[in-house]
mmCIF file of N, CA and C in Angstrom:
data_model
loop_
_atom_site.group_PDB
_atom_site.id
_atom_site.type_symbol
_atom_site.label_atom_id
_atom_site.label_comp_id
_atom_site.label_asym_id
_atom_site.label_seq_id
_atom_site.Cartn_x
_atom_site.Cartn_y
_atom_site.Cartn_z
ATOM 1 N N THR N 1 21.424 -186.999 -118.422
ATOM 2 C CA THR N 1 22.550 -187.921 -118.509
ATOM 3 C C THR N 1 22.483 -188.744 -119.794
ATOM 4 N N THR N 2 21.280 -189.140 -120.185
ATOM 5 C CA THR N 2 21.136 -189.935 -121.412
ATOM 6 C C THR N 2 21.541 -189.119 -122.630
ATOM 7 N N THR N 3 21.089 -187.876 -122.677
ATOM 8 C CA THR N 3 21.405 -187.022 -123.825
ATOM 9 C C THR N 3 22.907 -186.811 -123.960
ATOM 10 N N SER N 4 23.577 -186.506 -122.855
ATOM 11 C CA SER N 4 25.020 -186.270 -122.958
ATOM 12 C C SER N 4 25.759 -187.552 -123.315
ATOM 13 N N ALA N 5 25.343 -188.680 -122.770
ATOM 14 C CA ALA N 5 25.994 -189.956 -123.102
ATOM 15 C C ALA N 5 25.856 -190.255 -124.591
ATOM 16 N N LEU N 6 24.657 -190.077 -125.120
ATOM 17 C CA LEU N 6 24.450 -190.347 -126.548
ATOM 18 C C LEU N 6 25.179 -189.330 -127.424
ATOM 19 N N ALA N 7 25.155 -188.066 -127.026
ATOM 20 C CA ALA N 7 25.827 -187.035 -127.821
ATOM 21 C C ALA N 7 27.335 -187.297 -127.894
ATOM 22 N N PHE N 8 27.948 -187.608 -126.758
ATOM 23 C CA PHE N 8 29.387 -187.886 -126.774
ATOM 24 C C PHE N 8 29.693 -189.161 -127.554
ATOM 25 N N THR N 9 28.849 -190.170 -127.426
ATOM 26 C CA THR N 9 29.082 -191.419 -128.162
ATOM 27 C C THR N 9 28.982 -191.184 -129.667
ATOM 28 N N VAL N 10 27.966 -190.456 -130.109
ATOM 29 C CA VAL N 10 27.818 -190.159 -131.544
ATOM 30 C C VAL N 10 29.003 -189.327 -132.032
ATOM 31 N N TRP N 11 29.434 -188.357 -131.234
ATOM 32 C CA TRP N 11 30.588 -187.528 -131.596
ATOM 33 C C TRP N 11 31.841 -188.388 -131.738
ATOM 34 N N LEU N 12 32.064 -189.289 -130.760
ATOM 35 C CA LEU N 12 33.242 -190.165 -130.808
ATOM 36 C C LEU N 12 33.180 -191.101 -132.013
ATOM 37 N N LEU N 13 31.990 -191.609 -132.325
ATOM 38 C CA LEU N 13 31.863 -192.461 -133.509
ATOM 39 C C LEU N 13 32.147 -191.669 -134.783
ATOM 40 N N GLY N 14 31.759 -190.395 -134.799
ATOM 41 C CA GLY N 14 32.073 -189.551 -135.950
ATOM 42 C C GLY N 14 33.566 -189.315 -136.104
ATOM 43 N N LEU N 15 34.273 -189.245 -134.986
ATOM 44 C CA LEU N 15 35.725 -189.069 -135.028
ATOM 45 C C LEU N 15 36.462 -190.357 -135.393
ATOM 46 N N HIS N 16 35.786 -191.483 -135.231
ATOM 47 C CA HIS N 16 36.406 -192.798 -135.465
ATOM 48 C C HIS N 16 35.541 -193.595 -136.443
ATOM 49 N N PRO N 17 35.655 -193.284 -137.736
ATOM 50 C CA PRO N 17 34.780 -193.920 -138.726
ATOM 51 C C PRO N 17 34.889 -195.441 -138.763
ATOM 52 N N GLU N 18 36.033 -195.996 -138.387
ATOM 53 C CA GLU N 18 36.165 -197.457 -138.364
ATOM 54 C C GLU N 18 35.245 -198.060 -137.298
ATOM 55 N N CYS N 19 35.089 -197.383 -136.182
ATOM 56 C CA CYS N 19 34.176 -197.854 -135.130
ATOM 57 C C CYS N 19 32.726 -197.633 -135.554
ATOM 58 N N GLN N 20 32.490 -196.501 -136.204
ATOM 59 C CA GLN N 20 31.148 -196.217 -136.709
ATOM 60 C C GLN N 20 30.721 -197.296 -137.706
ATOM 61 N N GLU N 21 31.636 -197.702 -138.571
ATOM 62 C CA GLU N 21 31.328 -198.738 -139.568
ATOM 63 C C GLU N 21 31.022 -200.075 -138.892
ATOM 64 N N LYS N 22 31.767 -200.407 -137.841
ATOM 65 C CA LYS N 22 31.495 -201.656 -137.117
ATOM 66 C C LYS N 22 30.109 -201.616 -136.475
ATOM 67 N N CYS N 23 29.725 -200.469 -135.938
ATOM 68 C CA CYS N 23 28.376 -200.325 -135.365
ATOM 69 C C CYS N 23 27.325 -200.479 -136.461
ATOM 70 N N TYR N 24 27.566 -199.827 -137.596
ATOM 71 C CA TYR N 24 26.630 -199.924 -138.711
ATOM 72 C C TYR N 24 26.463 -201.371 -139.149
ATOM 73 N N GLN N 25 27.579 -202.082 -139.314
ATOM 74 C CA GLN N 25 27.514 -203.478 -139.756
ATOM 75 C C GLN N 25 26.777 -204.342 -138.725
ATOM 76 N N GLU N 26 27.020 -204.080 -137.450
ATOM 77 C CA GLU N 26 26.324 -204.832 -136.408
ATOM 78 C C GLU N 26 24.816 -204.586 -136.494
ATOM 79 N N LEU N 27 24.426 -203.332 -136.622
ATOM 80 C CA LEU N 27 22.998 -203.000 -136.706
ATOM 81 C C LEU N 27 22.384 -203.542 -137.989
ATOM 82 N N TYR N 28 23.127 -203.466 -139.090
ATOM 83 C CA TYR N 28 22.610 -204.006 -140.346
ATOM 84 C C TYR N 28 22.418 -205.513 -140.257
ATOM 85 N N SER N 29 23.317 -206.196 -139.574
ATOM 86 C CA SER N 29 23.172 -207.651 -139.440
ATOM 87 C C SER N 29 21.927 -208.013 -138.626
ATOM 88 N N ILE N 30 21.492 -207.114 -137.759
ATOM 89 C CA ILE N 30 20.288 -207.364 -136.957
ATOM 90 C C ILE N 30 19.027 -206.992 -137.728
ATOM 91 N N PHE N 31 19.029 -205.809 -138.364
ATOM 92 C CA PHE N 31 17.806 -205.278 -138.974
ATOM 93 C C PHE N 31 17.726 -205.444 -140.477
ATOM 94 N N GLN N 32 18.836 -205.684 -141.151
ATOM 95 C CA GLN N 32 18.912 -205.683 -142.610
ATOM 96 C C GLN N 32 18.192 -204.446 -143.152
ATOM 97 N N ASP N 33 17.188 -204.629 -144.005
ATOM 98 C CA ASP N 33 16.513 -203.478 -144.613
ATOM 99 C C ASP N 33 15.172 -203.169 -143.970
ATOM 100 N N SER N 34 14.891 -203.770 -142.821
ATOM 101 C CA SER N 34 13.592 -203.526 -142.187
ATOM 102 C C SER N 34 13.591 -202.196 -141.443
ATOM 103 N N ASP N 35 12.406 -201.693 -141.164
ATOM 104 C CA ASP N 35 12.287 -200.467 -140.378
ATOM 105 C C ASP N 35 11.550 -200.742 -139.064
ATOM 106 N N ARG N 36 11.612 -201.998 -138.630
ATOM 107 C CA ARG N 36 10.929 -202.378 -137.394
ATOM 108 C C ARG N 36 11.638 -201.819 -136.172
ATOM 109 N N ARG N 37 10.904 -201.766 -135.081
ATOM 110 C CA ARG N 37 11.487 -201.304 -133.820
ATOM 111 C C ARG N 37 12.334 -202.431 -133.217
ATOM 112 N N PRO N 38 13.389 -202.079 -132.508
ATOM 113 C CA PRO N 38 14.192 -203.131 -131.861
ATOM 114 C C PRO N 38 13.444 -203.763 -130.697
ATOM 115 N N ASN N 39 13.695 -205.044 -130.493
ATOM 116 C CA ASN N 39 13.126 -205.741 -129.336
ATOM 117 C C ASN N 39 14.269 -206.085 -128.373
ATOM 118 N N MET N 40 13.944 -206.729 -127.286
ATOM 119 C CA MET N 40 14.965 -207.037 -126.278
ATOM 120 C C MET N 40 16.057 -207.952 -126.831
ATOM 121 N N ASP N 41 15.692 -208.898 -127.673
ATOM 122 C CA ASP N 41 16.707 -209.765 -128.283
ATOM 123 C C ASP N 41 17.673 -208.958 -129.151
ATOM 124 N N ASP N 42 17.116 -207.994 -129.886
ATOM 125 C CA ASP N 42 17.969 -207.132 -130.712
ATOM 126 C C ASP N 42 18.946 -206.365 -129.832
ATOM 127 N N LEU N 43 18.430 -205.773 -128.767
ATOM 128 C CA LEU N 43 19.282 -204.972 -127.885
ATOM 129 C C LEU N 43 20.409 -205.810 -127.289
ATOM 130 N N SER N 44 20.105 -207.034 -126.911
ATOM 131 C CA SER N 44 21.156 -207.880 -126.332
ATOM 132 C C SER N 44 22.163 -208.339 -127.385
ATOM 133 N N SER N 45 21.823 -208.184 -128.655
ATOM 134 C CA SER N 45 22.747 -208.544 -129.737
ATOM 135 C C SER N 45 23.681 -207.401 -130.118
ATOM 136 N N MET N 46 23.433 -206.221 -129.607
ATOM 137 C CA MET N 46 24.223 -205.043 -129.979
ATOM 138 C C MET N 46 25.461 -204.923 -129.087
ATOM 139 N N LYS N 47 26.316 -205.902 -129.163
ATOM 140 C CA LYS N 47 27.496 -205.977 -128.291
ATOM 141 C C LYS N 47 28.492 -204.854 -128.560
ATOM 142 N N TYR N 48 28.813 -204.633 -129.833
ATOM 143 C CA TYR N 48 29.823 -203.613 -130.142
ATOM 144 C C TYR N 48 29.290 -202.213 -129.842
ATOM 145 N N LEU N 49 28.023 -201.966 -130.149
ATOM 146 C CA LEU N 49 27.428 -200.667 -129.831
ATOM 147 C C LEU N 49 27.473 -200.425 -128.324
ATOM 148 N N GLU N 50 27.190 -201.456 -127.543
ATOM 149 C CA GLU N 50 27.278 -201.336 -126.083
ATOM 150 C C GLU N 50 28.703 -200.981 -125.653
ATOM 151 N N GLN N 51 29.694 -201.611 -126.258
ATOM 152 C CA GLN N 51 31.092 -201.307 -125.940
ATOM 153 C C GLN N 51 31.405 -199.844 -126.265
ATOM 154 N N CYS N 52 30.871 -199.338 -127.374
ATOM 155 C CA CYS N 52 31.108 -197.941 -127.763
ATOM 156 C C CYS N 52 30.459 -196.986 -126.762
ATOM 157 N N ILE N 53 29.258 -197.305 -126.317
ATOM 158 C CA ILE N 53 28.580 -196.459 -125.335
ATOM 159 C C ILE N 53 29.356 -196.474 -124.021
ATOM 160 N N LYS N 54 29.794 -197.644 -123.591
ATOM 161 C CA LYS N 54 30.574 -197.726 -122.351
ATOM 162 C C LYS N 54 31.874 -196.940 -122.461
ATOM 163 N N GLU N 55 32.529 -197.025 -123.604
ATOM 164 C CA GLU N 55 33.774 -196.289 -123.785
ATOM 165 C C GLU N 55 33.504 -194.786 -123.818
ATOM 166 N N GLY N 56 32.392 -194.381 -124.427
ATOM 167 C CA GLY N 56 32.016 -192.973 -124.404
ATOM 168 C C GLY N 56 31.764 -192.490 -122.981
ATOM 169 N N LEU N 57 31.103 -193.311 -122.176
ATOM 170 C CA LEU N 57 30.851 -192.956 -120.775
ATOM 171 C C LEU N 57 32.132 -192.982 -119.944
ATOM 172 N N ARG N 58 33.080 -193.807 -120.343
ATOM 173 C CA ARG N 58 34.373 -193.811 -119.636
ATOM 174 C C ARG N 58 35.087 -192.484 -119.868
ATOM 175 N N LEU N 59 35.124 -192.048 -121.116
ATOM 176 C CA LEU N 59 35.823 -190.811 -121.450
ATOM 177 C C LEU N 59 35.060 -189.564 -121.001
ATOM 178 N N PHE N 60 33.741 -189.614 -121.076
ATOM 179 C CA PHE N 60 32.910 -188.457 -120.738
ATOM 180 C C PHE N 60 31.766 -188.908 -119.832
ATOM 181 N N PRO N 61 32.073 -189.207 -118.569
ATOM 182 C CA PRO N 61 31.025 -189.712 -117.664
ATOM 183 C C PRO N 61 29.917 -188.677 -117.431
ATOM 184 N N SER N 62 28.693 -189.148 -117.379
ATOM 185 C CA SER N 62 27.554 -188.268 -117.126
ATOM 186 C C SER N 62 27.635 -187.660 -115.732
ATOM 187 N N VAL N 63 28.224 -188.410 -114.822
ATOM 188 C CA VAL N 63 28.421 -187.951 -113.445
ATOM 189 C C VAL N 63 29.935 -187.866 -113.246
ATOM 190 N N PRO N 64 30.543 -186.676 -113.469
ATOM 191 C CA PRO N 64 32.006 -186.591 -113.446
ATOM 192 C C PRO N 64 32.643 -186.640 -112.064
ATOM 193 N N GLN N 65 31.855 -186.425 -111.019
ATOM 194 C CA GLN N 65 32.393 -186.546 -109.662
ATOM 195 C C GLN N 65 31.294 -186.994 -108.708
ATOM 196 N N LEU N 66 31.722 -187.655 -107.640
ATOM 197 C CA LEU N 66 30.810 -188.176 -106.623
ATOM 198 C C LEU N 66 31.220 -187.649 -105.266
ATOM 199 N N SER N 67 30.268 -187.414 -104.418
ATOM 200 C CA SER N 67 30.611 -187.057 -103.036
ATOM 201 C C SER N 67 30.072 -188.145 -102.117
ATOM 202 N N ARG N 68 30.849 -188.455 -101.130
ATOM 203 C CA ARG N 68 30.489 -189.490 -100.154
ATOM 204 C C ARG N 68 30.940 -189.050 -98.774
ATOM 205 N N GLU N 69 30.422 -189.743 -97.763
ATOM 206 C CA GLU N 69 30.830 -189.516 -96.384
ATOM 207 C C GLU N 69 31.348 -190.829 -95.822
ATOM 208 N N VAL N 70 32.497 -190.769 -95.177
ATOM 209 C CA VAL N 70 33.113 -191.961 -94.597
ATOM 210 C C VAL N 70 32.260 -192.409 -93.399
ATOM 211 N N PRO N 71 31.737 -193.652 -93.421
ATOM 212 C CA PRO N 71 30.840 -194.098 -92.347
ATOM 213 C C PRO N 71 31.548 -194.463 -91.041
ATOM 214 N N CYS N 72 32.826 -194.841 -91.134
ATOM 215 C CA CYS N 72 33.592 -195.230 -89.948
ATOM 216 C C CYS N 72 35.059 -194.938 -90.236
ATOM 217 N N ASP N 73 35.894 -194.960 -89.207
ATOM 218 C CA ASP N 73 37.325 -194.729 -89.422
ATOM 219 C C ASP N 73 37.861 -195.755 -90.426
ATOM 220 N N ILE N 74 38.600 -195.261 -91.416
ATOM 221 C CA ILE N 74 39.156 -196.144 -92.448
ATOM 222 C C ILE N 74 40.658 -195.913 -92.527
ATOM 223 N N PRO N 75 41.456 -196.944 -92.193
ATOM 224 C CA PRO N 75 42.909 -196.793 -92.333
ATOM 225 C C PRO N 75 43.312 -196.801 -93.803
ATOM 226 N N MET N 76 44.210 -195.877 -94.146
ATOM 227 C CA MET N 76 44.736 -195.791 -95.517
ATOM 228 C C MET N 76 46.234 -195.562 -95.415
ATOM 229 N N GLY N 77 46.988 -196.650 -95.465
ATOM 230 C CA GLY N 77 48.437 -196.532 -95.341
ATOM 231 C C GLY N 77 48.807 -195.989 -93.973
ATOM 232 N N ASP N 78 49.534 -194.873 -93.953
ATOM 233 C CA ASP N 78 49.961 -194.256 -92.697
ATOM 234 C C ASP N 78 48.915 -193.315 -92.111
ATOM 235 N N TYR N 79 47.783 -193.198 -92.769
ATOM 236 C CA TYR N 79 46.754 -192.250 -92.338
ATOM 237 C C TYR N 79 45.456 -192.972 -92.021
ATOM 238 N N THR N 80 44.565 -192.253 -91.346
ATOM 239 C CA THR N 80 43.219 -192.762 -91.079
ATOM 240 C C THR N 80 42.225 -191.687 -91.477
ATOM 241 N N LEU N 81 41.254 -192.080 -92.296
ATOM 242 C CA LEU N 81 40.153 -191.168 -92.612
ATOM 243 C C LEU N 81 39.129 -191.310 -91.486
ATOM 244 N N PRO N 82 38.891 -190.257 -90.720
ATOM 245 C CA PRO N 82 37.950 -190.378 -89.610
ATOM 246 C C PRO N 82 36.502 -190.443 -90.080
ATOM 247 N N ALA N 83 35.689 -191.158 -89.326
ATOM 248 C CA ALA N 83 34.258 -191.249 -89.614
ATOM 249 C C ALA N 83 33.691 -189.843 -89.754
ATOM 250 N N GLY N 84 32.794 -189.675 -90.708
ATOM 251 C CA GLY N 84 32.161 -188.383 -90.924
ATOM 252 C C GLY N 84 32.875 -187.509 -91.938
ATOM 253 N N THR N 85 34.069 -187.910 -92.367
ATOM 254 C CA THR N 85 34.799 -187.130 -93.369
ATOM 255 C C THR N 85 34.034 -187.162 -94.686
ATOM 256 N N LYS N 86 33.877 -186.011 -95.288
ATOM 257 C CA LYS N 86 33.246 -185.940 -96.601
ATOM 258 C C LYS N 86 34.354 -185.832 -97.647
ATOM 259 N N PHE N 87 34.178 -186.532 -98.757
ATOM 260 C CA PHE N 87 35.187 -186.475 -99.806
ATOM 261 C C PHE N 87 34.525 -186.487 -101.171
ATOM 262 N N ILE N 88 35.273 -186.049 -102.162
ATOM 263 C CA ILE N 88 34.803 -186.032 -103.546
ATOM 264 C C ILE N 88 35.719 -186.943 -104.354
ATOM 265 N N LEU N 89 35.108 -187.808 -105.142
ATOM 266 C CA LEU N 89 35.846 -188.716 -106.014
ATOM 267 C C LEU N 89 35.660 -188.255 -107.449
ATOM 268 N N SER N 90 36.742 -188.096 -108.167
ATOM 269 C CA SER N 90 36.698 -187.696 -109.570
ATOM 270 C C SER N 90 36.518 -188.937 -110.443
ATOM 271 N N VAL N 91 35.319 -189.139 -110.944
ATOM 272 C CA VAL N 91 35.063 -190.253 -111.866
ATOM 273 C C VAL N 91 35.848 -190.021 -113.154
ATOM 274 N N PHE N 92 35.932 -188.775 -113.567
ATOM 275 C CA PHE N 92 36.713 -188.413 -114.751
ATOM 276 C C PHE N 92 38.153 -188.915 -114.615
ATOM 277 N N GLY N 93 38.756 -188.690 -113.440
ATOM 278 C CA GLY N 93 40.118 -189.164 -113.185
ATOM 279 C C GLY N 93 40.190 -190.667 -113.018
ATOM 280 N N LEU N 94 39.214 -191.225 -112.322
ATOM 281 C CA LEU N 94 39.156 -192.679 -112.119
ATOM 282 C C LEU N 94 39.177 -193.415 -113.454
ATOM 283 N N HIS N 95 38.410 -192.928 -114.413
ATOM 284 C CA HIS N 95 38.302 -193.579 -115.720
ATOM 285 C C HIS N 95 39.537 -193.395 -116.593
ATOM 286 N N ARG N 96 40.462 -192.601 -116.120
ATOM 287 C CA ARG N 96 41.702 -192.382 -116.871
ATOM 288 C C ARG N 96 42.916 -192.967 -116.154
ATOM 289 N N ASP N 97 42.662 -193.878 -115.237
ATOM 290 C CA ASP N 97 43.758 -194.541 -114.517
ATOM 291 C C ASP N 97 44.406 -195.553 -115.458
ATOM 292 N N PRO N 98 45.665 -195.327 -115.855
ATOM 293 C CA PRO N 98 46.307 -196.242 -116.800
ATOM 294 C C PRO N 98 46.504 -197.652 -116.265
ATOM 295 N N LYS N 99 46.384 -197.823 -114.956
ATOM 296 C CA LYS N 99 46.466 -199.175 -114.387
ATOM 297 C C LYS N 99 45.315 -200.043 -114.908
ATOM 298 N N TYR N 100 44.156 -199.435 -115.078
ATOM 299 C CA TYR N 100 42.980 -200.180 -115.534
ATOM 300 C C TYR N 100 42.647 -199.907 -116.989
ATOM 301 N N PHE N 101 43.071 -198.739 -117.493
ATOM 302 C CA PHE N 101 42.755 -198.352 -118.865
ATOM 303 C C PHE N 101 44.021 -197.828 -119.548
ATOM 304 N N PRO N 102 44.852 -198.745 -120.067
ATOM 305 C CA PRO N 102 46.078 -198.307 -120.751
ATOM 306 C C PRO N 102 45.751 -197.329 -121.880
ATOM 307 N N ASP N 103 46.636 -196.377 -122.099
ATOM 308 C CA ASP N 103 46.427 -195.324 -123.096
ATOM 309 C C ASP N 103 45.044 -194.696 -122.857
ATOM 310 N N PRO N 104 44.849 -194.123 -121.668
ATOM 311 C CA PRO N 104 43.517 -193.742 -121.207
ATOM 312 C C PRO N 104 42.795 -192.674 -122.018
ATOM 313 N N GLU N 105 43.502 -191.874 -122.790
ATOM 314 C CA GLU N 105 42.838 -190.834 -123.576
ATOM 315 C C GLU N 105 42.317 -191.356 -124.916
ATOM 316 N N LYS N 106 42.692 -192.570 -125.267
ATOM 317 C CA LYS N 106 42.303 -193.157 -126.554
ATOM 318 C C LYS N 106 40.881 -193.726 -126.477
ATOM 319 N N PHE N 107 40.087 -193.479 -127.525
ATOM 320 C CA PHE N 107 38.765 -194.095 -127.660
ATOM 321 C C PHE N 107 38.975 -195.512 -128.175
ATOM 322 N N ASP N 108 38.697 -196.482 -127.326
ATOM 323 C CA ASP N 108 38.948 -197.885 -127.663
ATOM 324 C C ASP N 108 37.830 -198.762 -127.109
ATOM 325 N N PRO N 109 36.751 -198.949 -127.875
ATOM 326 C CA PRO N 109 35.631 -199.769 -127.399
ATOM 327 C C PRO N 109 36.021 -201.208 -127.049
ATOM 328 N N GLU N 110 37.149 -201.674 -127.584
ATOM 329 C CA GLU N 110 37.584 -203.042 -127.295
ATOM 330 C C GLU N 110 37.930 -203.234 -125.822
ATOM 331 N N ARG N 111 38.103 -202.154 -125.084
ATOM 332 C CA ARG N 111 38.357 -202.262 -123.639
ATOM 333 C C ARG N 111 37.230 -203.009 -122.934
ATOM 334 N N PHE N 112 36.038 -202.968 -123.537
ATOM 335 C CA PHE N 112 34.859 -203.526 -122.880
ATOM 336 C C PHE N 112 34.407 -204.866 -123.447
ATOM 337 N N THR N 113 35.298 -205.537 -124.171
ATOM 338 C CA THR N 113 34.983 -206.921 -124.528
ATOM 339 C C THR N 113 35.035 -207.739 -123.240
ATOM 340 N N PRO N 114 34.354 -208.874 -123.190
ATOM 341 C CA PRO N 114 34.430 -209.699 -121.975
ATOM 342 C C PRO N 114 35.868 -210.064 -121.610
ATOM 343 N N GLU N 115 36.700 -210.361 -122.619
ATOM 344 C CA GLU N 115 38.083 -210.750 -122.350
ATOM 345 C C GLU N 115 38.874 -209.601 -121.725
ATOM 346 N N ASN N 116 38.690 -208.389 -122.248
ATOM 347 C CA ASN N 116 39.444 -207.237 -121.751
ATOM 348 C C ASN N 116 38.879 -206.688 -120.437
ATOM 349 N N SER N 117 37.638 -206.990 -120.129
ATOM 350 C CA SER N 117 37.030 -206.529 -118.873
ATOM 351 C C SER N 117 37.335 -207.475 -117.718
ATOM 352 N N LYS N 118 37.691 -208.699 -118.065
ATOM 353 C CA LYS N 118 37.944 -209.713 -117.038
ATOM 354 C C LYS N 118 39.099 -209.283 -116.136
ATOM 355 N N GLY N 119 38.874 -209.360 -114.839
ATOM 356 C CA GLY N 119 39.905 -209.028 -113.880
ATOM 357 C C GLY N 119 39.976 -207.552 -113.519
ATOM 358 N N ARG N 120 39.218 -206.706 -114.230
ATOM 359 C CA ARG N 120 39.218 -205.280 -113.906
ATOM 360 C C ARG N 120 38.441 -205.076 -112.611
ATOM 361 N N HIS N 121 38.974 -204.254 -111.733
ATOM 362 C CA HIS N 121 38.309 -203.988 -110.458
ATOM 363 C C HIS N 121 36.884 -203.497 -110.716
ATOM 364 N N ALA N 122 35.933 -203.967 -109.919
ATOM 365 C CA ALA N 122 34.518 -203.647 -110.115
ATOM 366 C C ALA N 122 34.239 -202.148 -110.084
ATOM 367 N N TYR N 123 35.042 -201.375 -109.336
ATOM 368 C CA TYR N 123 34.799 -199.938 -109.244
ATOM 369 C C TYR N 123 35.760 -199.108 -110.098
ATOM 370 N N ALA N 124 36.506 -199.736 -110.988
ATOM 371 C CA ALA N 124 37.372 -198.989 -111.888
ATOM 372 C C ALA N 124 36.550 -198.248 -112.950
ATOM 373 N N TYR N 125 35.353 -198.729 -113.212
ATOM 374 C CA TYR N 125 34.441 -198.115 -114.170
ATOM 375 C C TYR N 125 33.119 -197.878 -113.464
ATOM 376 N N ALA N 126 32.798 -196.612 -113.221
ATOM 377 C CA ALA N 126 31.570 -196.268 -112.479
ATOM 378 C C ALA N 126 30.940 -195.019 -113.076
ATOM 379 N N PRO N 127 30.387 -195.118 -114.299
ATOM 380 C CA PRO N 127 29.893 -193.919 -114.964
ATOM 381 C C PRO N 127 28.678 -193.262 -114.289
ATOM 382 N N PHE N 128 27.940 -194.029 -113.515
ATOM 383 C CA PHE N 128 26.750 -193.472 -112.868
ATOM 384 C C PHE N 128 26.844 -193.562 -111.359
ATOM 385 N N ALA N 129 28.032 -193.638 -110.821
ATOM 386 C CA ALA N 129 28.273 -193.734 -109.373
ATOM 387 C C ALA N 129 28.236 -195.189 -108.926
ATOM 388 N N ALA N 130 28.643 -195.405 -107.698
ATOM 389 C CA ALA N 130 28.682 -196.745 -107.140
ATOM 390 C C ALA N 130 28.743 -196.642 -105.637
ATOM 391 N N GLY N 131 28.338 -197.695 -104.977
ATOM 392 C CA GLY N 131 28.445 -197.761 -103.525
ATOM 393 C C GLY N 131 27.295 -197.062 -102.818
ATOM 394 N N ALA N 132 27.334 -197.131 -101.501
ATOM 395 C CA ALA N 132 26.289 -196.546 -100.668
ATOM 396 C C ALA N 132 26.321 -195.024 -100.787
ATOM 397 N N ARG N 133 25.140 -194.437 -100.747
ATOM 398 C CA ARG N 133 25.028 -192.975 -100.827
ATOM 399 C C ARG N 133 24.853 -192.400 -99.455
#
């Protein structure tokens, strides 16, 4: 999962040189000309890079679908999902819901700024699954 997440993120940055440049400038502001290893403070300072990784995982989730079992009867509109029903959730489709991600096919790391993430449903973005297994 790590390899695919990084590969897709690097590929997306290559397709979007303006985003790649912002990542470079962010990293340069942290490390300047040193060749030292990053520490935890450095990692927490990499805000834009984190946004790019999250956006890469939104577009190309490492776990593209999830399977779950309904633990009890769940009413859904005019229907009821009976306890024991097994279902598959498409994370790929979830991450492309225009209600939560306008212009869903566009690579836009700004979606993950604190301001743009505010108010988004907690399960609208679930690149590594969510909820009880």
